[in-house]
Structures are given as structure tokens and as C-alpha cells.
Amino acid sequence: MKDGTVRTRFAPSPTGYLHIGGARTALFSWLHARHEGGAFILRVEDTDAQRSTKESSLQILKAMEWLGLEWDEGPIYQSQRLDIYRSYVQKLLDEGKAYWCECTPEELEAKRKTALEKGEKPKYDLTCRSKGLGPGPGRVVRMALPSSGFTSFDDMIKGRISVDNAELDDFILLRSDGMPTYNLVVVIDDALMNITHVIRGDDHVNNTPRQVLIYEALQFDLPCFAHVPMILGSDKTRLSKRHGATSVTAYKDMGYLPEALVNYLVRLSWSHGDQEIFSRQELIDLFDIRDVGKSAAVFNPEKLLWLNHHYIKTGDPDRLARLLPDFLTARGYPVPDHSYIRRVIVDVRERTKTLEEIVDFGDFYFIDREPPAELKESFFKPELLQPFRMLIERIENLDLSEKTAVEGAVKSLLDETGIKFKVLAQPMRVALTGKTVSPGIFEVLATLGTERAVGRLKRALAYMEQKSENT
RNA sequence: GGUCCCAUCGUCUAGUGGCCCAGGACACCGGCCUCUCACGCCGGAGACAGGGGUUCGACUCCCCUUGGGACUACCA
């Protein structure tokens, strides 16, 4: 255990986009640092030269920013710290705690296969352990592990975990291409960066004993470990593309709000009584890594949607309005001015769960399209001709944003003609929106404005006139 | 196969030996509200994997079984 200020880190490998699971691990790590008033460090684990890409790193950083998981140090790239790792490998070599190995991947693979066939544990058979080899082409450095005893550690989430050293084998520290491996670099960096709390996915639990052995060999202080449960797909297997979108960026593009994703993710394996909605500050105040549960959670897109809807409904309309243009453009719609978008959002937000849905559900606010033929056919009946004519006459000189005036005008029309609003409402809705489902008629009228609204009503009227002439 | 981990409604979870014939949320069903659809409100159905212990008393503690997951790479 370390004392002093808390320091946590998130250490993604840039081999793809930021995954939902990784995002939650990052969130927990970030929350723990913020809760404790400590520092959050971002470190890019790109020691796999084959699979790591610069684009991935950039994508991940952008996703982190979008989520609001700001880091205090970094990003630190491991690929730029190779000399450091090699010097520690040399130290282990010098102290006889590691050794060179000339076994080829092919030989190893063959041995693994036969061991498996014989029902034995496929671990390295120590062929080169006592050969006293030096460096050479194709050679790797292996850690020399004790063959007896137990290695254990206390996990803040899982409790004490203990493994028989006989289960571990002399794993590789330095690859034949000179690149260090994960288990080595993660220990060196966490130690050198004074990470006090290693918070990561529990798929790393089995690696931890190996790392503990490295900490001991290098005489580093052990950090606190907290292995957070995995996020599973609906079939309880590791969450993957098969289950739908898994990247943070995909949710952003589908019109999800970062606070919704954060709120959803934090409730996976963590809770605070019966509370479901958490502001960022509440999370920082309330989050305790020790309250994280032990079992895996299934990702439930429906609940995420519900949360997103909650934040759409309650969010600042101005901010939402600023986010909308991207989605408008994506649909090929023109981008109206801010105050218009803002009014649209207030109109539709109760019935739209994502920013994308705002655009789709409220498309008629942005583009002018004639209602589909079948709707015109069933709603623009000739008997409505007169009421529509009166309606237009009475509102075309009104400011439609004066809702009480408009409602008054419609009401007097209803009183005089004796028809029910129910009868007039749907045809009006179809004329105005081209749909049978929309926000309230008076809201639509107000937002659309006199010119647009009356224009569409007149178009419906023309259809009725034409129809009555033909019959 | 071996090792490690996990196990409350379909899902996320509350529950830390009696407050629980188990609470909340999403989804689902019904009703109310109503210009459509939503929102909102009210109500409903729905779980302690199984078996042994421990205990006056187990969802809560222990063991076994079953089920699930992770790891077992010159990936991280």
C-alpha cells in the first residue's frame, strides 16, 4: 500500500475505439481519483506495434473528452518509454530473476499442443531456464518464477485472491523484436508513475499474481488493486459488436448525451441505494470504489435510452439546440437559426429519446414535404372544407406564437360550427406535419410560424377543394 | 482440461441474521389524463439457482452441486 495522494490511471491499448466496457473502467478510475481529490492519469499502452494505431489513440482521447473524463497527466505513450523498460529487464537479468530463452514460437506451440492432449497444464517447460544464454536473434527474456508457494493480493472489490505459484509459468518479459510485454510495462509504469490504485477490468485478475511477482522482484511497493466486473451482452457473453453498438463514439453519433451514458454506465455494478439519476457532482461525492459489486452486469440498451430521454427532457434547451446541427446535416436538412431549433426541441423533447430522433420525429419543422397520398385521402375530407377555410381566415393574420389568441380563435370557430376539436385536430396535424403523430397542434402552429403553417393549411384546403369539385 | 472469479424479478440493482411471504428502476401489461403520440400519475404481473449445514431465526454465514464468466499468447 502506498500513502499520500491518490493517483489512478486509465490505460487503454489503441487497437480500436473506446469500448463501452473500457469507458466504464475509465469512469470508475476517474471517479475514484476525483472523489479522493487525487490525480487521474491517461496512459496509452501501445507496446503491441502490430496492432496499435495512432488513429485509435486519437479516437479514444476524443471519446474520453466527450464523456468528460478529463485527465490530469498524459497521455503518456509506452512506445516512447522503451529504454526505461529495457533497463528494468536488464536489472532482472543481472539479478538472475529473468533469463534469455531461445525456444521458437513453433516449438512452444507444439509443446502446448501435446501438453493439452495429455490433459496437462500448457505451461512453459523451463527448457532454457538453466542454459545461461545471452542475448541473440530470435531470443526472448523470460521471468524466472518460484515453483512453490502462493502469491496473493487484496482486491478492493473481490477481496483476497490467492494463486498457487505452480499454476504460473515463466512468462515473457521482452519479445524477440525487443518490445516489452504488457505484464512488465504495466508494473513498471504503475510503479514509476506512483499509481496508488490500479482500477481495471476483472479480465486482469489472473494476470495480477504475475504482476505482483514482478513488483516483488523489482522491489516496488504494491498498489491497491480493484478489479471491476465485466459488462456482458444480452446472452451473458462478453459484450461485442454482435450485441449492437459497443463504441462510445457510436452512441455519440446516434444522438446520445454523454451524461446519459455516464449515468448509465456508472450504475452497472455500482449503486447508491435506490437512486437512479446522478449528476456529475453527485457521482464524485457519492462514488466509492468499495461499493462496486462483484458480479458482471448485462448491458441493457433500453435503460440507456430511458436515461438519455430523461436528459433530453430535462436538459438545457440551448445546449441541446447547439448539438442538433450535426444531426440535421447528417440527414441532409438545412440548419435553421438557433432560436428556431430551440423551440423545436422544447416541442418534441417529451417524445424523442435521442438527438437523432428529434430530427426524425420533428422532420417537418425543417423541411416542407407534402403529406403522403394515403393520409391526404383519409384526412382531407370535403366536409372539412368550410372549417378549414374559416380556420385559415381567422389565424392567418395572427401571430401564431400567441398561443392563447390562437386557441381562442379556434375555440370560437368550434363553437360557431358546432364541430369537435377532435374532428379538426387530426386533419390539421396531417396538413401541418404530414403525420398523424406530432407535438400538440398549438405548439406546432407556434413554432412553425404563420407563413409556414398557413401555407401548409392552404395546401390542404386546395386539396379539399379539388376533391369536392371532382365529386 | 486446469486455475481464478461470480450467482436476488427478463435486465440494472437495494438488502450486510430478525425491519423482507424481499424494496426501487428499465422493459412489459392495465387504467387515468388527452387534439395524435408522448410526458405525467395510479395500479399489475415478475426474483432470493438447487441441496446440505450453522443458528431460536437465513436472501444474508459455511460446504457441495449446477450454471455463467475470465485467464491459460513473443495481445492488452
XYZ file of C-alpha atoms (C1' of nucleotides) in Angstrom:
547
model
C 0.000 0.000 0.000
C 1.061 3.488 -0.744
C 0.308 6.568 1.190
C -0.059 10.111 0.024
C -2.292 11.431 -2.693
C -4.442 9.051 -4.637
C -3.373 8.524 -8.226
C -5.356 6.397 -10.644
C -4.935 5.775 -14.319
C -6.740 4.535 -17.362
C -4.531 2.566 -19.709
C -6.230 1.689 -22.974
C -4.468 -0.091 -25.774
C -5.023 1.746 -29.042
C -6.161 -1.204 -31.085
C -9.680 0.066 -31.702
C -12.201 2.591 -30.496
C -13.115 3.207 -26.876
C -15.328 0.322 -25.890
C -18.295 0.700 -23.535
C -16.550 -1.581 -21.063
C -13.343 0.398 -21.212
C -15.316 3.592 -20.802
C -16.841 2.369 -17.574
C -13.474 1.267 -16.246
C -12.157 4.718 -17.100
C -15.181 6.279 -15.411
C -14.654 4.336 -12.196
C -10.996 5.185 -12.217
C -11.714 8.854 -12.866
C -14.428 8.949 -10.204
C -12.173 7.380 -7.630
C -9.500 9.972 -8.298
C -11.986 12.845 -8.198
C -13.725 11.503 -5.107
C -10.420 11.287 -3.290
C -9.165 14.567 -4.642
C -6.376 12.732 -6.419
C -4.992 12.665 -9.928
C -6.169 10.753 -12.960
C -3.549 9.755 -15.487
C -4.066 8.637 -19.060
C -1.559 6.204 -20.443
C -1.659 4.636 -23.855
C -0.457 1.047 -23.840
C 0.875 0.740 -27.342
C 3.630 -1.801 -26.935
C 1.966 -4.058 -29.453
C 3.428 -2.403 -32.518
C 1.452 -4.663 -34.840
C -1.999 -3.755 -33.625
C -1.625 -0.261 -32.241
C -2.531 2.716 -34.385
C -2.294 6.449 -33.994
C -5.878 6.846 -35.193
C -7.125 4.634 -32.398
C -5.294 6.679 -29.790
C -6.835 9.845 -31.139
C -10.308 8.320 -31.255
C -10.011 7.136 -27.687
C -8.826 10.519 -26.439
C -11.713 12.214 -28.182
C -14.200 9.796 -26.700
C -12.754 10.395 -23.239
C -13.125 14.124 -23.707
C -16.668 13.737 -24.913
C -17.502 11.760 -21.780
C -15.930 14.491 -19.717
C -13.298 12.225 -18.211
C -10.571 14.803 -18.206
C -7.125 13.568 -17.253
C -4.563 15.392 -15.177
C -1.455 13.868 -16.712
C -0.697 12.339 -20.060
C -1.411 10.935 -22.442
C 1.771 9.010 -21.904
C 2.730 6.639 -24.672
C 4.518 3.497 -23.637
C 6.118 3.176 -27.028
C 8.219 6.188 -26.070
C 9.461 4.656 -22.858
C 11.104 1.566 -24.269
C 14.515 2.400 -22.827
C 13.064 2.503 -19.354
C 11.506 -0.918 -19.674
C 14.666 -2.420 -21.146
C 16.758 -1.123 -18.296
C 14.496 -2.927 -15.854
C 14.692 -6.090 -17.907
C 18.456 -5.800 -17.677
C 18.182 -5.350 -13.938
C 16.141 -8.527 -13.625
C 18.613 -10.321 -15.875
C 21.550 -9.103 -13.795
C 19.915 -10.263 -10.616
C 19.143 -13.678 -12.037
C 15.410 -13.059 -11.809
C 14.999 -13.348 -15.565
C 16.762 -15.246 -18.327
C 17.129 -15.456 -22.066
C 15.194 -18.121 -23.921
C 15.728 -19.389 -27.452
C 12.639 -21.516 -27.833
C 10.805 -20.627 -31.037
C 7.094 -19.883 -31.159
C 6.662 -23.021 -33.254
C 8.353 -25.248 -30.663
C 6.309 -23.655 -27.924
C 3.109 -24.129 -29.852
C 3.908 -27.813 -30.427
C 4.639 -28.343 -26.732
C 1.478 -26.583 -25.765
C -0.483 -28.821 -28.050
C 0.916 -32.079 -26.730
C 0.525 -30.940 -23.144
C -3.107 -30.127 -23.810
C -3.628 -33.507 -25.443
C -2.176 -35.270 -22.453
C -4.528 -33.267 -20.301
C -1.694 -31.344 -18.723
C -1.306 -27.687 -17.962
C 0.192 -25.960 -21.017
C 2.933 -24.037 -19.300
C 6.495 -23.271 -20.324
C 8.697 -26.279 -19.615
C 11.733 -24.280 -18.440
C 13.958 -25.592 -21.255
C 16.163 -22.501 -21.296
C 15.993 -21.588 -17.631
C 19.413 -23.004 -16.788
C 21.110 -22.651 -20.152
C 22.733 -19.389 -19.156
C 22.000 -17.889 -22.576
C 22.836 -14.328 -23.526
C 21.042 -12.067 -25.963
C 20.722 -13.193 -29.538
C 18.444 -13.013 -32.550
C 15.056 -14.583 -32.011
C 15.564 -14.781 -28.275
C 13.172 -13.534 -25.627
C 13.575 -12.759 -21.950
C 11.522 -14.741 -19.509
C 10.738 -14.124 -15.890
C 12.091 -16.797 -13.533
C 9.253 -17.607 -11.177
C 9.247 -19.562 -7.931
C 7.771 -23.014 -8.452
C 6.300 -23.279 -4.997
C 4.434 -21.101 -2.563
C 1.477 -18.853 -3.126
C 1.101 -15.368 -4.475
C -1.785 -13.316 -3.191
C -3.123 -9.806 -3.056
C -6.087 -7.947 -1.628
C -8.539 -6.674 -4.149
C -10.770 -3.793 -3.084
C -13.681 -5.333 -4.940
C -13.043 -9.059 -4.991
C -11.382 -9.492 -1.644
C -8.282 -11.582 -1.129
C -7.136 -13.550 -4.137
C -4.518 -16.225 -3.883
C -2.861 -18.379 -6.511
C -0.536 -21.352 -6.255
C 2.740 -20.372 -7.909
C 2.795 -23.797 -9.525
C -0.021 -22.527 -11.726
C 2.134 -19.763 -13.155
C 4.855 -20.194 -15.723
C 7.927 -18.266 -16.788
C 6.144 -15.741 -18.926
C 7.855 -13.499 -21.462
C 9.034 -10.035 -20.453
C 10.771 -8.994 -23.638
C 9.744 -10.175 -27.061
C 12.182 -11.262 -29.723
C 11.578 -7.971 -31.516
C 12.810 -6.150 -28.449
C 9.385 -4.933 -27.353
C 8.433 -5.462 -23.727
C 5.171 -7.193 -22.895
C 2.155 -5.964 -21.020
C 2.764 -7.582 -17.654
C 6.172 -5.964 -17.401
C 5.365 -2.472 -18.615
C 2.164 -2.174 -16.648
C 4.084 -2.843 -13.449
C 6.952 -0.528 -14.255
C 4.704 2.323 -15.300
C 2.261 1.970 -12.443
C 5.203 1.947 -10.046
C 7.129 4.779 -11.677
C 4.024 6.930 -12.058
C 3.162 6.333 -8.411
C -0.225 4.898 -9.193
C -1.866 4.163 -5.857
C -4.967 2.418 -7.143
C -4.937 0.129 -10.125
C -8.550 0.033 -11.277
C -9.150 -2.166 -14.298
C -11.401 -4.846 -15.752
C -11.537 -8.148 -13.951
C -10.244 -9.915 -17.014
C -6.923 -8.891 -15.498
C -7.400 -10.721 -12.231
C -5.473 -13.730 -13.432
C -2.596 -11.559 -14.546
C -2.263 -9.836 -11.243
C -0.310 -12.567 -9.428
C 2.288 -12.453 -12.206
C 2.492 -8.708 -11.799
C 2.742 -8.988 -8.038
C 5.765 -11.218 -8.588
C 7.320 -8.540 -10.779
C 6.623 -5.866 -8.177
C 8.419 -8.036 -5.656
C 11.322 -8.831 -7.955
C 11.820 -5.138 -8.672
C 11.201 -4.231 -5.037
C 8.410 -1.842 -5.885
C 5.632 -1.071 -3.427
C 2.390 -2.787 -4.293
C -0.512 -0.512 -5.295
C -4.121 -1.224 -4.273
C -5.941 -3.291 -6.838
C -9.608 -3.003 -7.757
C -10.881 -5.301 -10.483
C -14.242 -4.194 -11.769
C -16.666 -6.772 -13.169
C -17.172 -7.074 -16.875
C -20.083 -5.810 -18.909
C -21.835 -8.620 -20.719
C -24.117 -8.770 -23.733
C -27.729 -9.927 -23.509
C -26.602 -13.554 -23.858
C -24.200 -13.103 -20.960
C -21.101 -13.390 -23.060
C -18.513 -10.670 -23.401
C -20.102 -7.560 -24.877
C -19.255 -7.365 -28.567
C -20.492 -5.961 -31.838
C -22.906 -8.839 -32.067
C -24.875 -7.177 -29.293
C -25.123 -3.851 -31.102
C -23.092 -0.689 -30.824
C -20.215 -1.024 -28.375
C -18.154 2.065 -29.039
C -18.629 5.304 -27.175
C -18.391 7.182 -30.438
C -21.256 5.182 -31.921
C -23.532 6.338 -29.115
C -22.438 9.903 -29.603
C -23.288 9.623 -33.289
C -26.676 8.115 -32.547
C -27.596 11.178 -30.547
C -26.900 10.071 -27.009
C -25.797 12.596 -24.419
C -22.565 11.995 -22.520
C -24.259 12.489 -19.157
C -26.740 9.751 -20.068
C -24.018 7.303 -20.994
C -22.052 8.164 -17.872
C -25.127 7.812 -15.689
C -25.996 4.504 -17.301
C -22.504 3.085 -17.100
C -21.921 4.061 -13.508
C -24.972 2.079 -12.418
C -23.526 -1.122 -13.813
C -22.151 -2.948 -10.768
C -22.466 0.162 -8.660
C -25.403 1.756 -6.910
C -26.313 4.179 -4.194
C -29.498 2.879 -2.591
C -32.422 3.324 -4.939
C -31.084 6.380 -6.707
C -31.052 6.188 -10.500
C -30.258 9.702 -11.627
C -26.913 11.176 -10.704
C -25.360 14.477 -11.602
C -21.642 14.526 -12.203
C -21.047 16.206 -8.867
C -23.219 13.704 -7.014
C -21.209 10.919 -8.588
C -17.980 12.455 -7.429
C -19.369 12.917 -3.929
C -21.030 9.530 -3.650
C -18.820 7.149 -5.566
C -16.759 4.748 -3.515
C -14.835 2.034 -5.289
C -15.528 -0.260 -2.343
C -19.246 -0.137 -3.175
C -18.689 -1.709 -6.565
C -20.325 -5.135 -6.761
C -18.541 -8.339 -7.632
C -20.689 -9.733 -10.371
C -20.839 -8.970 -14.055
C -23.640 -6.828 -15.459
C -25.603 -7.211 -18.660
C -25.683 -4.165 -20.880
C -29.283 -3.034 -21.327
C -29.733 -0.589 -24.217
C -33.345 0.145 -23.229
C -32.387 1.579 -19.905
C -29.682 3.673 -21.517
C -32.344 5.007 -23.875
C -34.593 5.850 -20.956
C -31.795 7.758 -19.270
C -30.990 9.557 -22.483
C -34.625 10.544 -22.787
C -34.517 11.802 -19.230
C -31.585 14.059 -20.014
C -33.145 15.202 -23.275
C -36.336 16.089 -21.398
C -34.597 17.916 -18.612
C -31.518 19.293 -20.342
C -30.839 22.924 -21.157
C -32.641 23.585 -24.473
C -29.950 25.987 -25.579
C -27.271 23.399 -25.183
C -29.369 20.758 -26.928
C -30.013 23.214 -29.732
C -26.296 23.672 -30.199
C -25.834 19.923 -30.528
C -28.524 19.495 -33.142
C -26.985 20.978 -36.320
C -24.669 17.971 -36.754
C -27.660 15.680 -36.778
C -29.576 17.950 -39.130
C -26.690 17.971 -41.544
C -26.326 14.214 -41.296
C -29.895 13.917 -42.568
C -29.280 16.477 -45.266
C -31.644 19.010 -43.726
C -30.956 22.745 -43.712
C -29.874 24.208 -40.379
C -32.243 26.928 -39.167
C -31.288 29.549 -36.636
C -30.631 28.708 -33.017
C -33.843 30.050 -31.535
C -35.937 28.069 -34.003
C -34.088 24.839 -33.186
C -34.528 25.614 -29.547
C -38.269 25.940 -29.928
C -38.423 22.679 -31.863
C -36.598 20.914 -29.082
C -38.985 22.201 -26.462
C -41.879 20.997 -28.622
C -40.640 17.488 -29.229
C -38.397 16.522 -26.315
C -41.116 14.677 -24.403
C -41.453 12.235 -27.249
C -37.935 11.834 -28.543
C -35.256 9.827 -26.826
C -32.187 10.840 -28.806
C -30.929 13.847 -30.724
C -31.253 11.796 -33.854
C -34.908 11.151 -33.044
C -35.519 14.846 -32.580
C -34.538 15.330 -36.184
C -36.535 12.371 -37.462
C -39.645 12.905 -35.384
C -39.559 16.630 -35.992
C -38.511 16.488 -39.636
C -41.484 18.637 -40.678
C -40.032 21.545 -38.742
C -37.014 21.524 -41.006
C -38.294 20.509 -44.397
C -41.541 21.121 -46.220
C -42.995 17.975 -47.636
C -46.491 17.188 -48.815
C -48.334 14.675 -46.681
C -48.367 11.138 -48.113
C -51.249 10.445 -50.512
C -52.976 7.953 -48.259
C -53.061 10.446 -45.371
C -54.450 13.186 -47.571
C -57.033 10.744 -48.813
C -58.249 9.765 -45.384
C -57.993 13.083 -43.547
C -58.649 15.871 -46.051
C -62.364 15.154 -46.410
C -64.524 17.591 -48.424
C -66.745 18.213 -45.403
C -63.804 19.877 -43.713
C -63.532 22.391 -46.496
C -65.580 25.041 -44.751
C -63.981 24.672 -41.307
C -60.519 24.805 -42.839
C -61.395 27.903 -44.804
C -62.625 29.590 -41.624
C -59.606 28.414 -39.707
C -57.221 29.925 -42.187
C -59.137 33.182 -42.301
C -59.043 33.507 -38.552
C -55.435 32.716 -37.926
C -53.620 33.980 -40.957
C -53.381 37.429 -39.515
C -52.460 36.288 -36.050
C -49.073 35.857 -34.523
C -49.176 32.121 -34.032
C -46.801 32.261 -31.110
C -49.596 33.993 -29.217
C -50.978 30.680 -28.156
C -53.958 31.953 -26.187
C -55.105 34.093 -29.088
C -54.831 31.175 -31.495
C -56.598 28.829 -29.148
C -59.314 31.427 -28.698
C -59.756 31.764 -32.429
C -60.034 28.023 -32.881
C -62.433 27.714 -29.991
C -64.789 30.319 -31.352
C -64.720 28.545 -34.690
C -65.604 25.308 -32.930
C -68.457 26.980 -31.066
C -69.891 28.519 -34.209
C -69.683 25.445 -36.385
C -70.505 23.006 -33.643
C -67.747 20.637 -34.636
C -65.494 18.983 -32.108
C -61.861 19.827 -31.879
C -61.168 16.111 -32.154
C -62.592 16.207 -35.669
C -60.475 19.124 -36.742
C -57.250 18.251 -34.938
C -56.030 15.241 -36.870
C -56.608 16.771 -40.324
C -54.794 19.886 -39.117
C -51.965 17.743 -37.814
C -51.624 15.938 -41.105
C -51.700 19.221 -43.007
C -49.079 20.761 -40.734
C -46.761 17.829 -40.172
C -47.568 15.224 -42.772
C -48.040 12.740 -39.953
C -50.684 11.502 -37.576
C -48.353 11.797 -34.631
C -46.744 15.024 -33.539
C -46.457 17.514 -30.715
C -49.598 19.396 -29.750
C -51.265 21.306 -32.580
C -50.870 24.689 -30.949
C -47.207 24.094 -30.248
C -46.625 23.110 -33.850
C -48.505 26.179 -35.063
C -46.499 28.449 -32.807
C -43.131 27.053 -33.738
C -43.763 26.767 -37.445
C -44.894 30.383 -37.599
C -47.698 31.925 -39.567
C -46.190 31.753 -43.016
C -45.209 28.126 -42.948
C -48.253 26.929 -41.039
C -50.837 28.801 -43.035
C -49.126 27.780 -46.237
C -49.487 24.125 -45.335
C -53.098 24.568 -44.244
C -53.861 26.268 -47.529
C -52.286 23.422 -49.396
C -54.603 21.041 -47.582
C -57.529 23.317 -48.326
C -56.658 23.285 -52.014
C -56.660 19.521 -51.972
C -60.138 19.501 -50.401
C -61.437 21.984 -52.915
C -60.153 19.944 -55.775
C -61.600 16.826 -54.315
C -65.044 18.319 -53.788
C -65.107 19.595 -57.362
C -64.398 16.132 -58.633
C -67.296 14.594 -56.783
C -8.968 -29.584 -19.354
C -6.553 -26.513 -15.318
C -6.688 -22.027 -12.315
C -9.282 -17.771 -10.630
C -13.873 -15.173 -10.120
C -19.246 -14.709 -9.917
C -24.727 -16.129 -8.718
C -31.848 -11.529 -5.738
C -37.608 -10.160 -10.743
C -36.268 -10.719 -18.327
C -32.347 -6.641 -17.211
C -29.739 -3.000 -13.632
C -29.949 -3.300 -8.535
C -31.474 -2.460 -2.666
C -30.746 -5.855 1.074
C -24.947 -6.896 5.040
C -29.052 -12.714 10.566
C -34.870 -10.989 12.560
C -37.333 -4.257 9.728
C -38.269 -8.950 3.670
C -44.396 -14.023 2.407
C -37.885 -9.240 -0.415
C -37.739 -2.571 -1.980
C -36.537 0.716 -6.386
C -35.519 1.392 -11.755
C -35.810 -0.150 -17.164
C -38.848 -3.104 -20.150
C -43.920 -5.315 -20.120
C -49.493 -5.190 -19.054
C -53.946 -2.303 -17.375
C -56.179 2.467 -16.034
C -56.342 7.894 -15.651
C -55.071 12.442 -18.301
C -55.873 13.858 -23.627
C -56.101 17.213 -30.258
C -52.462 12.275 -32.025
C -48.240 10.346 -29.784
C -45.674 11.044 -25.756
C -44.861 13.005 -20.795
C -47.017 12.531 -16.032
C -49.876 9.899 -12.386
C -52.163 5.304 -10.407
C -52.215 0.011 -10.412
C -50.475 -5.139 -12.008
C -47.519 -9.296 -13.163
C -42.402 -10.662 -12.103
C -36.664 -12.925 -8.311
C -33.522 -14.777 -3.347
C -30.252 -21.308 -8.945
C -30.502 -26.344 -6.173
C -29.037 -29.240 -1.914
C -26.860 -29.643 2.734
C -25.277 -27.423 7.178
C -24.545 -23.172 11.293
C -28.391 -20.599 14.126
C -34.000 -19.649 18.260
C -34.108 -17.437 13.219
C -31.328 -17.163 6.973
C -31.549 -13.550 0.712
C -27.878 -12.518 4.186
C -22.534 -17.116 7.288
C -20.050 -22.193 5.715
C -19.807 -26.519 2.274
C -21.231 -29.124 -2.137
C -23.752 -29.231 -6.845
C -25.293 -26.620 -11.022
C -24.860 -22.530 -14.136
C -22.051 -18.354 -16.027
C -17.581 -15.525 -16.927
C -12.250 -14.614 -17.151
C -7.393 -16.282 -17.806
C -4.383 -20.164 -19.605
C -0.186 -15.674 -26.245
C 6.503 -13.319 -28.297
C -2.461 -9.242 -27.018
C -3.538 -5.847 -23.575
